Coordinates of C-alpha atoms and ligand atoms in Angstrom, one line a residue:
M1 CA -10.8 87.0 1.5
E2 CA -7.8 87.8 3.6
R3 CA -6.4 91.1 2.3
V4 CA -3.0 92.8 2.6
D5 CA -1.3 95.8 1.1
V6 CA 1.8 93.9 -0.1
A7 CA 2.0 90.2 -0.6
I8 CA 5.6 88.9 -1.0
V9 CA 6.3 85.5 -2.7
G10 CA 9.4 84.0 -1.1
G11 CA 11.0 84.6 2.2
G12 CA 14.7 84.7 1.3
P13 CA 16.9 87.8 1.7
A14 CA 15.0 89.7 -1.0
G15 CA 11.5 88.8 0.3
S16 CA 12.3 89.5 3.9
S17 CA 13.9 92.8 3.0
A18 CA 10.9 93.8 1.0
A19 CA 8.7 93.0 3.9
H20 CA 10.9 94.9 6.3
A21 CA 10.8 98.0 4.1
A22 CA 7.1 97.9 3.4
A23 CA 6.2 97.3 7.1
S24 CA 8.6 100.0 8.3
D25 CA 6.7 102.4 6.1
G26 CA 3.3 101.4 7.5
A27 CA 2.1 98.8 5.0
D28 CA 0.5 95.5 5.8
A29 CA 3.1 93.2 4.5
L30 CA 2.8 89.4 4.3
V31 CA 5.6 87.1 3.3
L32 CA 4.6 83.7 1.8
E33 CA 7.4 81.2 2.1
K34 CA 6.9 77.6 1.1
G35 CA 9.5 76.5 3.6
V36 CA 12.1 73.8 3.1
P37 CA 13.7 71.6 5.8
R38 CA 17.4 72.1 6.6
A39 CA 19.7 70.3 8.9
D40 CA 21.0 73.6 10.3
R41 CA 17.5 75.1 11.2
D42 CA 14.7 73.8 13.4
G43 CA 11.5 73.6 11.5
L44 CA 10.8 74.8 8.0
G45 CA 12.4 78.0 6.7
P46 CA 13.6 79.7 3.5
D47 CA 16.0 77.9 1.2
S48 CA 19.2 79.2 2.6
T49 CA 21.9 77.7 0.4
D50 CA 24.9 80.0 0.0
A51 CA 28.7 80.1 0.1
A52 CA 27.8 83.1 2.3
G53 CA 30.6 85.5 1.7
I54 CA 30.2 89.3 1.5
L55 CA 32.8 91.7 0.1
D56 CA 33.5 95.1 1.7
Y57 CA 31.6 97.3 -0.7
W58 CA 28.7 94.8 -0.8
V59 CA 28.0 95.9 2.8
D60 CA 27.0 99.3 1.5
I61 CA 24.9 97.9 -1.3
M62 CA 23.1 95.7 1.2
G63 CA 22.7 98.6 3.6
I64 CA 23.2 96.4 6.7
H65 CA 26.4 96.7 8.7
P66 CA 27.5 93.3 10.1
D67 CA 27.6 94.8 13.6
E68 CA 23.8 94.8 13.5
F69 CA 23.6 91.0 13.2
D70 CA 22.8 88.6 16.1
D71 CA 25.7 86.6 17.5
G72 CA 26.5 83.5 15.3
V73 CA 25.6 85.1 12.0
I74 CA 29.2 86.1 11.2
Q75 CA 31.5 83.2 10.7
R76 CA 34.9 84.7 9.8
E77 CA 36.2 88.1 8.9
L78 CA 38.1 88.1 5.6
D79 CA 41.3 89.8 4.7
R80 CA 41.9 88.6 1.2
A81 CA 40.7 86.7 -1.9
E82 CA 43.0 84.2 -3.5
F83 CA 42.7 83.5 -7.2
R84 CA 44.4 80.3 -8.3
G85 CA 44.9 79.2 -11.9
P86 CA 46.1 75.8 -12.9
S87 CA 49.6 76.9 -11.8
A88 CA 49.6 80.7 -11.2
S89 CA 48.0 82.5 -8.3
A90 CA 47.3 86.0 -7.1
T91 CA 46.2 87.4 -3.8
L92 CA 43.9 90.4 -3.6
N93 CA 43.9 92.3 -0.3
N94 CA 41.6 95.0 -1.4
T95 CA 38.7 95.2 -3.8
G96 CA 39.7 98.7 -4.6
I97 CA 36.1 99.9 -4.3
D98 CA 35.2 102.5 -1.7
S99 CA 33.3 101.1 1.3
S100 CA 32.4 101.9 4.8
Y101 CA 33.4 98.4 6.0
D102 CA 37.1 98.2 7.0
A103 CA 37.8 94.5 6.5
F104 CA 38.0 92.8 3.1
G105 CA 34.7 91.1 3.8
Y106 CA 33.2 88.4 5.9
T107 CA 31.6 84.9 5.7
F108 CA 28.4 84.2 7.4
H109 CA 25.9 81.5 8.4
R110 CA 23.2 81.7 5.8
A111 CA 20.4 80.1 7.7
R112 CA 21.0 82.5 10.7
F113 CA 21.3 85.4 8.3
D114 CA 17.9 84.6 6.8
D115 CA 16.4 84.1 10.3
W116 CA 17.8 87.5 11.3
L117 CA 16.2 89.2 8.3
R118 CA 12.9 87.5 9.1
D119 CA 13.1 88.7 12.7
R120 CA 13.8 92.2 11.5
A121 CA 10.8 92.2 9.2
E122 CA 8.6 90.8 11.9
A123 CA 9.8 93.4 14.4
A124 CA 8.8 96.1 11.8
G125 CA 5.3 94.6 11.8
A126 CA 5.4 92.3 8.8
E127 CA 3.9 88.8 8.9
Y128 CA 6.1 85.9 7.8
R129 CA 4.1 82.8 7.0
V130 CA 6.0 79.5 6.5
G131 CA 4.5 76.5 4.7
A132 CA 2.6 78.8 2.3
S133 CA 3.4 77.6 -1.2
V134 CA 2.2 80.1 -3.9
R135 CA 0.7 78.5 -7.0
G136 CA 0.1 81.7 -9.0
V137 CA -1.2 85.2 -9.0
D138 CA -4.3 86.5 -10.8
T139 CA -4.4 90.2 -11.5
D140 CA -7.2 92.5 -12.5
L141 CA -5.6 95.5 -14.1
E142 CA -8.9 97.4 -14.0
T143 CA -8.7 97.5 -10.3
E144 CA -6.9 100.3 -8.5
P145 CA -4.9 99.8 -5.3
G146 CA -7.1 100.2 -2.3
G147 CA -10.3 99.4 -4.3
S148 CA -13.0 97.3 -2.7
T149 CA -11.8 94.2 -4.6
P150 CA -8.1 93.4 -4.6
R151 CA -6.0 94.0 -7.7
H152 CA -4.1 90.7 -7.1
T153 CA -5.3 87.4 -5.9
V154 CA -2.5 85.1 -4.7
R155 CA -3.4 81.4 -5.1
L156 CA -1.9 79.0 -2.5
A157 CA -1.5 75.3 -2.4
G158 CA -4.1 74.0 0.1
D159 CA -4.9 77.4 1.6
D160 CA -7.4 80.2 0.9
P161 CA -6.4 82.8 -1.6
I162 CA -5.1 86.2 -0.4
G163 CA -5.9 89.6 -1.9
A164 CA -3.1 92.2 -2.3
D165 CA -2.7 95.6 -3.8
F166 CA 1.0 95.0 -4.7
I167 CA 3.0 91.8 -5.4
V168 CA 6.7 91.4 -4.8
L169 CA 8.0 88.3 -6.5
A170 CA 11.0 87.1 -4.5
D171 CA 10.9 83.3 -5.3
G172 CA 14.6 83.1 -6.2
P173 CA 16.3 81.9 -9.4
Q174 CA 14.0 79.0 -10.0
R175 CA 11.3 81.6 -10.6
T176 CA 8.5 79.1 -10.6
V177 CA 5.9 81.8 -9.8
T178 CA 7.7 84.7 -11.5
N179 CA 7.9 83.0 -14.9
R180 CA 4.2 82.3 -14.9
V181 CA 3.3 85.8 -13.8
L182 CA 5.6 87.5 -16.3
D183 CA 4.1 85.4 -19.2
E184 CA 0.9 87.3 -18.7
Y185 CA 2.7 90.5 -19.8
L186 CA 5.1 89.1 -22.4
P187 CA 4.3 88.5 -26.0
A188 CA 4.6 84.7 -26.5
G189 CA 6.1 85.2 -30.0
D190 CA 9.2 86.7 -28.3
G191 CA 9.8 83.6 -26.2
G192 CA 8.0 85.0 -23.1
S193 CA 9.7 84.1 -19.9
D194 CA 11.6 81.3 -21.6
R195 CA 14.2 83.9 -22.3
L196 CA 15.0 84.0 -18.6
S197 CA 16.2 80.4 -18.6
P198 CA 18.2 79.5 -21.6
P199 CA 20.0 76.2 -20.9
E200 CA 23.4 77.7 -21.6
A201 CA 22.9 80.4 -19.0
N202 CA 21.8 78.2 -16.1
H203 CA 24.3 77.1 -13.6
I204 CA 24.3 74.6 -10.8
A205 CA 26.0 75.2 -7.5
Y206 CA 27.1 72.4 -5.2
Q207 CA 28.9 72.6 -1.9
E208 CA 30.0 70.5 1.0
Y209 CA 30.7 71.4 4.6
R210 CA 34.0 69.8 5.5
R211 CA 36.1 70.0 8.7
V212 CA 39.6 70.5 7.5
P213 CA 43.0 69.8 9.2
P214 CA 44.1 72.7 11.5
E215 CA 47.1 73.5 9.3
V216 CA 44.9 73.7 6.2
Y217 CA 42.4 75.9 8.1
E218 CA 45.2 78.2 9.2
E219 CA 46.2 78.5 5.5
V220 CA 42.8 79.4 4.2
D221 CA 41.5 81.3 7.3
G222 CA 40.6 84.9 6.3
A223 CA 40.6 84.1 2.6
I224 CA 38.1 83.2 0.0
V225 CA 39.9 80.9 -2.4
F226 CA 38.8 80.4 -6.0
W227 CA 40.3 78.1 -8.6
W228 CA 39.9 79.2 -12.2
G229 CA 40.6 77.2 -15.4
V230 CA 40.6 73.8 -13.6
I231 CA 37.1 72.7 -14.6
P232 CA 35.5 73.3 -18.0
G233 CA 32.6 75.6 -18.8
D234 CA 31.8 79.3 -18.9
T235 CA 32.0 80.7 -15.3
A236 CA 32.8 77.3 -13.8
Y237 CA 35.0 77.2 -10.8
P238 CA 35.5 75.6 -7.4
W239 CA 36.1 77.5 -4.2
I240 CA 36.8 77.2 -0.4
F241 CA 35.2 79.6 2.0
P242 CA 36.2 79.4 5.7
N243 CA 33.4 79.0 8.3
A244 CA 33.8 79.0 12.1
D245 CA 35.3 76.1 14.1
G246 CA 37.7 74.7 11.5
V247 CA 34.9 74.0 9.0
C248 CA 35.0 75.2 5.4
R249 CA 32.4 75.4 2.7
I250 CA 34.0 73.7 -0.4
G251 CA 31.9 74.1 -3.5
L252 CA 31.7 74.9 -7.1
T253 CA 29.5 76.3 -9.8
M254 CA 29.3 75.2 -13.4
P255 CA 26.8 75.5 -16.3
I256 CA 24.2 72.8 -16.7
G257 CA 24.1 70.5 -19.7
M258 CA 27.7 70.5 -20.9
D259 CA 29.0 67.9 -23.2
I260 CA 32.3 66.3 -22.1
D261 CA 33.4 65.7 -25.7
A262 CA 33.5 69.4 -26.2
F263 CA 36.5 69.7 -23.9
D264 CA 40.1 68.5 -23.9
A265 CA 40.3 66.4 -20.7
D266 CA 44.1 66.8 -20.5
A267 CA 43.8 70.6 -20.3
Y268 CA 41.7 70.6 -17.1
E269 CA 43.2 69.6 -13.8
L270 CA 40.0 68.2 -12.4
L271 CA 39.0 66.2 -15.5
S272 CA 40.1 62.7 -16.2
A273 CA 40.7 61.1 -19.6
D274 CA 38.3 58.3 -18.4
D275 CA 35.4 60.7 -17.8
E276 CA 32.4 59.7 -19.9
S277 CA 30.4 62.7 -18.8
I278 CA 31.0 65.9 -16.9
P279 CA 31.8 64.8 -13.3
S280 CA 29.3 65.4 -10.5
G281 CA 29.9 68.2 -8.0
S282 CA 31.0 65.7 -5.3
T283 CA 33.5 64.1 -7.7
Y284 CA 35.0 67.5 -8.5
I285 CA 35.3 68.4 -4.8
R286 CA 37.0 65.1 -4.1
R287 CA 39.4 65.7 -7.0
L288 CA 40.1 69.2 -5.9
L289 CA 41.0 68.1 -2.4
E290 CA 43.1 65.2 -3.7
W291 CA 44.9 67.6 -6.1
Q292 CA 45.6 70.2 -3.4
Y293 CA 46.1 68.1 -0.3
G294 CA 46.3 64.5 -1.4
D295 CA 50.1 64.3 -1.1
E296 CA 49.9 65.1 2.7
Y297 CA 46.5 63.7 3.8
D298 CA 44.2 60.9 3.3
V299 CA 41.4 63.3 2.1
E300 CA 38.3 61.3 3.1
E301 CA 39.6 60.8 6.6
A302 CA 41.3 64.2 7.2
F303 CA 38.5 66.3 5.6
P304 CA 35.3 64.8 6.9
V305 CA 31.9 66.0 5.7
V306 CA 30.0 67.7 8.6
E307 CA 26.8 65.8 8.3
D308 CA 24.6 68.0 10.5
A309 CA 25.6 71.2 8.6
G310 CA 24.0 72.9 5.6
K311 CA 20.9 71.6 4.0
R312 CA 21.2 67.8 4.3
D313 CA 24.0 65.5 5.1
G314 CA 26.5 68.4 5.0
T315 CA 25.9 69.0 1.3
E316 CA 23.8 71.5 -0.8
T317 CA 22.8 71.7 -4.4
Y318 CA 21.1 74.7 -5.8
P319 CA 20.5 76.4 -9.2
I320 CA 22.1 79.7 -9.7
S321 CA 20.6 82.2 -12.1
S322 CA 23.2 83.5 -14.4
T323 CA 20.9 85.4 -16.8
R324 CA 21.0 89.2 -16.8
P325 CA 18.5 91.1 -14.7
I326 CA 15.0 92.0 -15.8
D327 CA 12.8 95.0 -15.4
S328 CA 9.5 94.5 -13.7
P329 CA 5.9 95.1 -15.0
T330 CA 5.4 97.8 -12.5
R331 CA 2.3 99.1 -14.2
A332 CA 0.6 95.9 -13.1
G333 CA 1.7 96.6 -9.5
I334 CA 4.3 93.9 -9.6
A335 CA 8.0 94.1 -8.7
V336 CA 10.5 91.2 -9.2
V337 CA 13.4 91.3 -6.8
G338 CA 16.6 89.4 -6.0
G339 CA 17.5 86.1 -7.6
A340 CA 14.1 86.0 -9.3
M341 CA 15.0 89.1 -11.3
G342 CA 18.4 87.7 -12.2
T343 CA 20.7 89.7 -10.0
T344 CA 22.8 86.8 -8.6
S345 CA 26.1 86.6 -10.3
A346 CA 27.4 83.1 -11.1
F347 CA 30.7 84.8 -11.8
H348 CA 31.4 85.5 -8.2
E349 CA 28.3 83.9 -6.5
G350 CA 27.3 87.2 -5.1
G351 CA 23.7 88.0 -4.7
D352 CA 22.6 88.6 -1.1
H353 CA 23.6 92.2 -1.2
V354 CA 21.6 92.9 -4.4
A355 CA 18.7 90.8 -3.2
V356 CA 18.4 92.8 0.0
R357 CA 18.7 96.1 -1.8
T358 CA 16.2 95.4 -4.6
G359 CA 13.8 93.9 -2.0
A360 CA 14.1 97.0 0.1
I361 CA 13.4 99.4 -2.8
A362 CA 10.4 97.4 -3.9
G363 CA 9.0 97.2 -0.4
E364 CA 9.4 101.0 0.1
L365 CA 7.7 101.9 -3.1
A366 CA 4.9 99.4 -2.6
A367 CA 4.2 100.9 0.8
A368 CA 4.2 104.4 -0.8
G369 CA 1.5 103.1 -3.2
D370 CA 3.4 103.4 -6.5
L371 CA 6.0 101.0 -8.0
A372 CA 6.6 103.2 -11.1
A373 CA 10.1 104.3 -10.0
Y374 CA 11.2 100.7 -9.3
N375 CA 13.0 100.0 -12.6
R376 CA 14.9 103.3 -12.4
R377 CA 15.7 102.9 -8.7
W378 CA 17.2 99.5 -8.8
K379 CA 19.4 100.5 -11.7
E380 CA 20.6 103.6 -9.8
S381 CA 21.4 101.4 -6.8
I382 CA 22.9 98.2 -8.2
G383 CA 23.4 99.0 -11.9
D384 CA 27.2 99.5 -11.5
E385 CA 27.5 96.2 -9.7
I386 CA 25.5 94.3 -12.3
V387 CA 27.6 95.8 -15.1
R388 CA 30.8 94.9 -13.3
N389 CA 29.7 91.3 -13.0
I390 CA 28.4 90.9 -16.5
T391 CA 31.5 92.6 -17.9
M392 CA 33.9 90.4 -16.0
A393 CA 32.0 87.3 -16.8
D394 CA 31.8 88.2 -20.5
M395 CA 35.5 88.9 -20.7
V396 CA 36.6 85.6 -19.3
G397 CA 33.7 83.6 -20.9
D398 CA 35.9 81.7 -23.4
Y399 CA 39.1 81.5 -21.3
E400 CA 41.0 78.2 -21.5
P401 CA 43.2 77.0 -18.6
A402 CA 46.3 78.6 -20.1
D403 CA 44.5 82.0 -20.4
W404 CA 43.7 81.8 -16.7
D405 CA 47.3 81.2 -15.8
R406 CA 48.4 84.0 -18.0
I407 CA 45.8 86.5 -16.7
I408 CA 46.2 85.5 -13.0
G409 CA 50.0 85.7 -13.4
A410 CA 49.6 89.2 -14.9
A411 CA 47.3 90.2 -12.1
D412 CA 49.8 89.0 -9.6
A413 CA 52.5 91.1 -11.2
M414 CA 50.2 94.1 -11.2
L415 CA 49.1 93.7 -7.7
A416 CA 52.7 93.3 -6.6
A417 CA 53.5 96.6 -8.3
Q418 CA 50.5 98.4 -6.7
T419 CA 50.1 99.4 -3.1
D420 CA 46.4 100.1 -2.9
G421 CA 44.6 98.9 -6.0
G422 CA 42.3 95.9 -6.4
L423 CA 41.5 93.5 -9.2
L424 CA 37.9 94.6 -9.3
A425 CA 38.7 98.3 -9.7
Q426 CA 40.6 100.3 -12.3
P427 CA 43.2 101.3 -13.1
Y428 CA 45.6 98.5 -14.0
R429 CA 48.8 100.3 -14.2
S430 CA 51.4 98.4 -16.1
G431 CA 52.2 95.7 -18.7
W432 CA 50.7 94.5 -21.9
E433 CA 48.3 92.1 -20.2
S434 CA 46.9 94.8 -18.0
L435 CA 46.4 97.1 -21.0
K436 CA 44.5 94.3 -22.8
L437 CA 42.4 93.6 -19.8
L438 CA 41.7 97.3 -19.3
L439 CA 40.7 97.8 -23.0
G440 CA 38.5 94.7 -22.9
Y441 CA 36.9 95.9 -19.8
K442 CA 36.1 99.4 -21.1
W443 CA 34.7 98.1 -24.4
N444 CA 32.5 95.6 -22.6
K445 CA 31.4 98.1 -20.1
R446 CA 30.0 100.4 -22.8
Y447 CA 28.3 97.5 -24.5
T448 CA 26.7 96.1 -21.4
K449 CA 25.6 99.5 -20.1
R450 CA 23.3 99.6 -23.1
E451 CA 22.2 96.0 -23.0
Y452 CA 22.4 94.4 -19.6
V453 CA 18.6 94.0 -19.0
T454 CA 17.2 90.7 -20.4
I455 CA 13.6 92.0 -20.4
A456 CA 13.2 95.8 -20.6
A457 CA 10.2 97.6 -19.1
D458 CA 8.8 98.6 -22.5
E459 CA 8.5 95.0 -23.6
Y460 CA 5.7 94.4 -21.2
V461 CA 2.2 94.6 -22.7
Y462 CA -0.7 95.5 -20.4
Ligands
FAD1 C1 26.0 77.7 -3.7 C2 25.7 79.1 -3.6 C3 26.7 80.0 -3.2 C4 26.4 81.4 -3.1 N1 27.3 82.2 -2.5 C5 27.0 83.5 -2.3 C6 27.9 84.3 -1.6 O1 29.0 83.9 -1.2 N2 27.5 85.6 -1.4 C7 26.4 86.1 -1.8 O2 26.1 87.3 -1.6 N3 25.5 85.4 -2.5 C8 25.8 84.1 -2.7 N4 24.9 83.2 -3.4 C9 23.7 83.9 -4.0 C10 22.6 84.1 -3.0 O3 22.4 82.9 -2.3 C11 21.3 84.6 -3.7 O4 21.7 85.7 -4.5 C12 20.2 84.9 -2.7 O5 19.8 83.8 -2.0 C13 19.1 85.5 -3.5 O6 18.1 85.8 -2.5 P1 16.5 85.8 -2.9 O7 15.8 86.1 -1.7 O8 16.3 86.6 -4.1 O9 16.2 84.3 -3.3 P2 16.3 82.9 -2.5 O10 17.3 83.0 -1.4 O11 16.5 81.8 -3.5 O12 14.9 82.8 -1.8 C14 13.8 82.5 -2.5 C15 12.7 81.9 -1.6 O13 11.5 81.7 -2.2 C16 10.9 80.5 -1.7 N5 9.9 80.1 -2.8 C17 10.2 79.7 -4.0 N6 9.1 79.4 -4.7 C18 8.0 79.6 -3.8 C19 6.6 79.5 -3.9 N7 6.1 79.0 -5.0 N8 5.9 79.8 -2.8 C20 6.5 80.3 -1.7 N9 7.8 80.4 -1.5 C21 8.6 80.1 -2.6 C22 12.1 79.6 -1.6 O14 11.8 78.5 -0.7 C23 13.2 80.5 -1.1 O15 13.2 80.5 0.4 C24 25.1 81.9 -3.5 C25 24.2 81.0 -4.0 C26 24.4 79.6 -4.1 C27 23.4 78.7 -4.5

């Protein structure tokens, strides 16, 4: 049987970063990526759907400065984020969080970013195998790493199995392999891995690549623009992210399985009283563009979909994991990283930075021959970011459109009164709304610090 030190399931940002770290430290690292076709990549590759924006302080979490990338990875440098409510708006020029990167952030080409991460892993000596679809992992807990028989056997669709001392699960938020592997170590009576995918916590993301009129591009260039309180659902919002050459990614995220009757159609700008179900992503995008630009433009003509961009026909649909992160069953020699461990935040889409970082930690520890420190190490590295995301998402979870206008209006007033602060950082300095926001934030912060892990390390049974 083919045998490696570290087998990595999934070749997205988390898996490639695990392979890079493991190979850099001398391990035999093999990435198994099932491979999906995309219009913006020749041949099969990882599933690279992404709005692809990085904020300044994420650069440090990721540990890769954008200067390191190949040409064509970076699309636009950002100088602000615009938060728009149904009628209020606020512009944030600074996240308020210390970072080594000077700009507000950047947008990037996700397929080229993934390919760059793959090249980096291969340059370090890792092998990246595309078209390798993992079916499952069998583990013999009696076997020590380095023993004559492998501790783990990775089963592949249509290929011979592969033996490995360590497994890094980086199969993204669908967790098709991760869930099955974790069920081996979770008591079924507690719901097993079903706890990772409760319907109310699962989000769908949809986006379109559209060429926009030059005046509109000029208006949004340098900005990531989010609309809050215009579509129903917890953490549901559309956005525009500028790409290069007059193209923008226009997308949205929303929970799966909502009932239209639970919402007042008149309260949401992008709902219509005639809707019999929650509109599709494409309907929402069309309504957003009509709402924002329909007075001046014939939207379908002036904002054409770029058919050869993105995944297929200029559009992409993808599940987003909005559960809280999980610890890994490290005593079994298994680390779960990136989207598979629940680090992606549907609240702000962010996940590449934490995927790269958790992958790198797992790869480094696997190469050193002991994953025991993984659950501590990932919390030290990304715990603050996770708490920040969960807290903010919790705070605004039941906001109605009017709440968004109120809070964005208050934020606008606060930002106008500040010279250097950011919406993501404390303190808010003035006003009743800011005090309320601050108190809510602190209370939630204490709460989530204690409970932000969906599956804790001590719940695994070996
Ligand atoms: C629409 C959208 C917008 C986003 N916007 C941003 C953003 O602006 N900024 C940001 O930082 N993050 C963003 N994210 C989140 C970001 O894309 C994820 O956090 C990131 O992709 C997670 O990386 P990963 O490597 O953990 O998982 P993934 O990128 O999902 O990679 C998992 C890989 O595993 C492979 N795989 C799955 N099952 C198997 C199997 N059985 N065998 C072999 N291979 C398998 C898949 O093909 C895939 O390539 C966005 C996500 C979406 C969907």
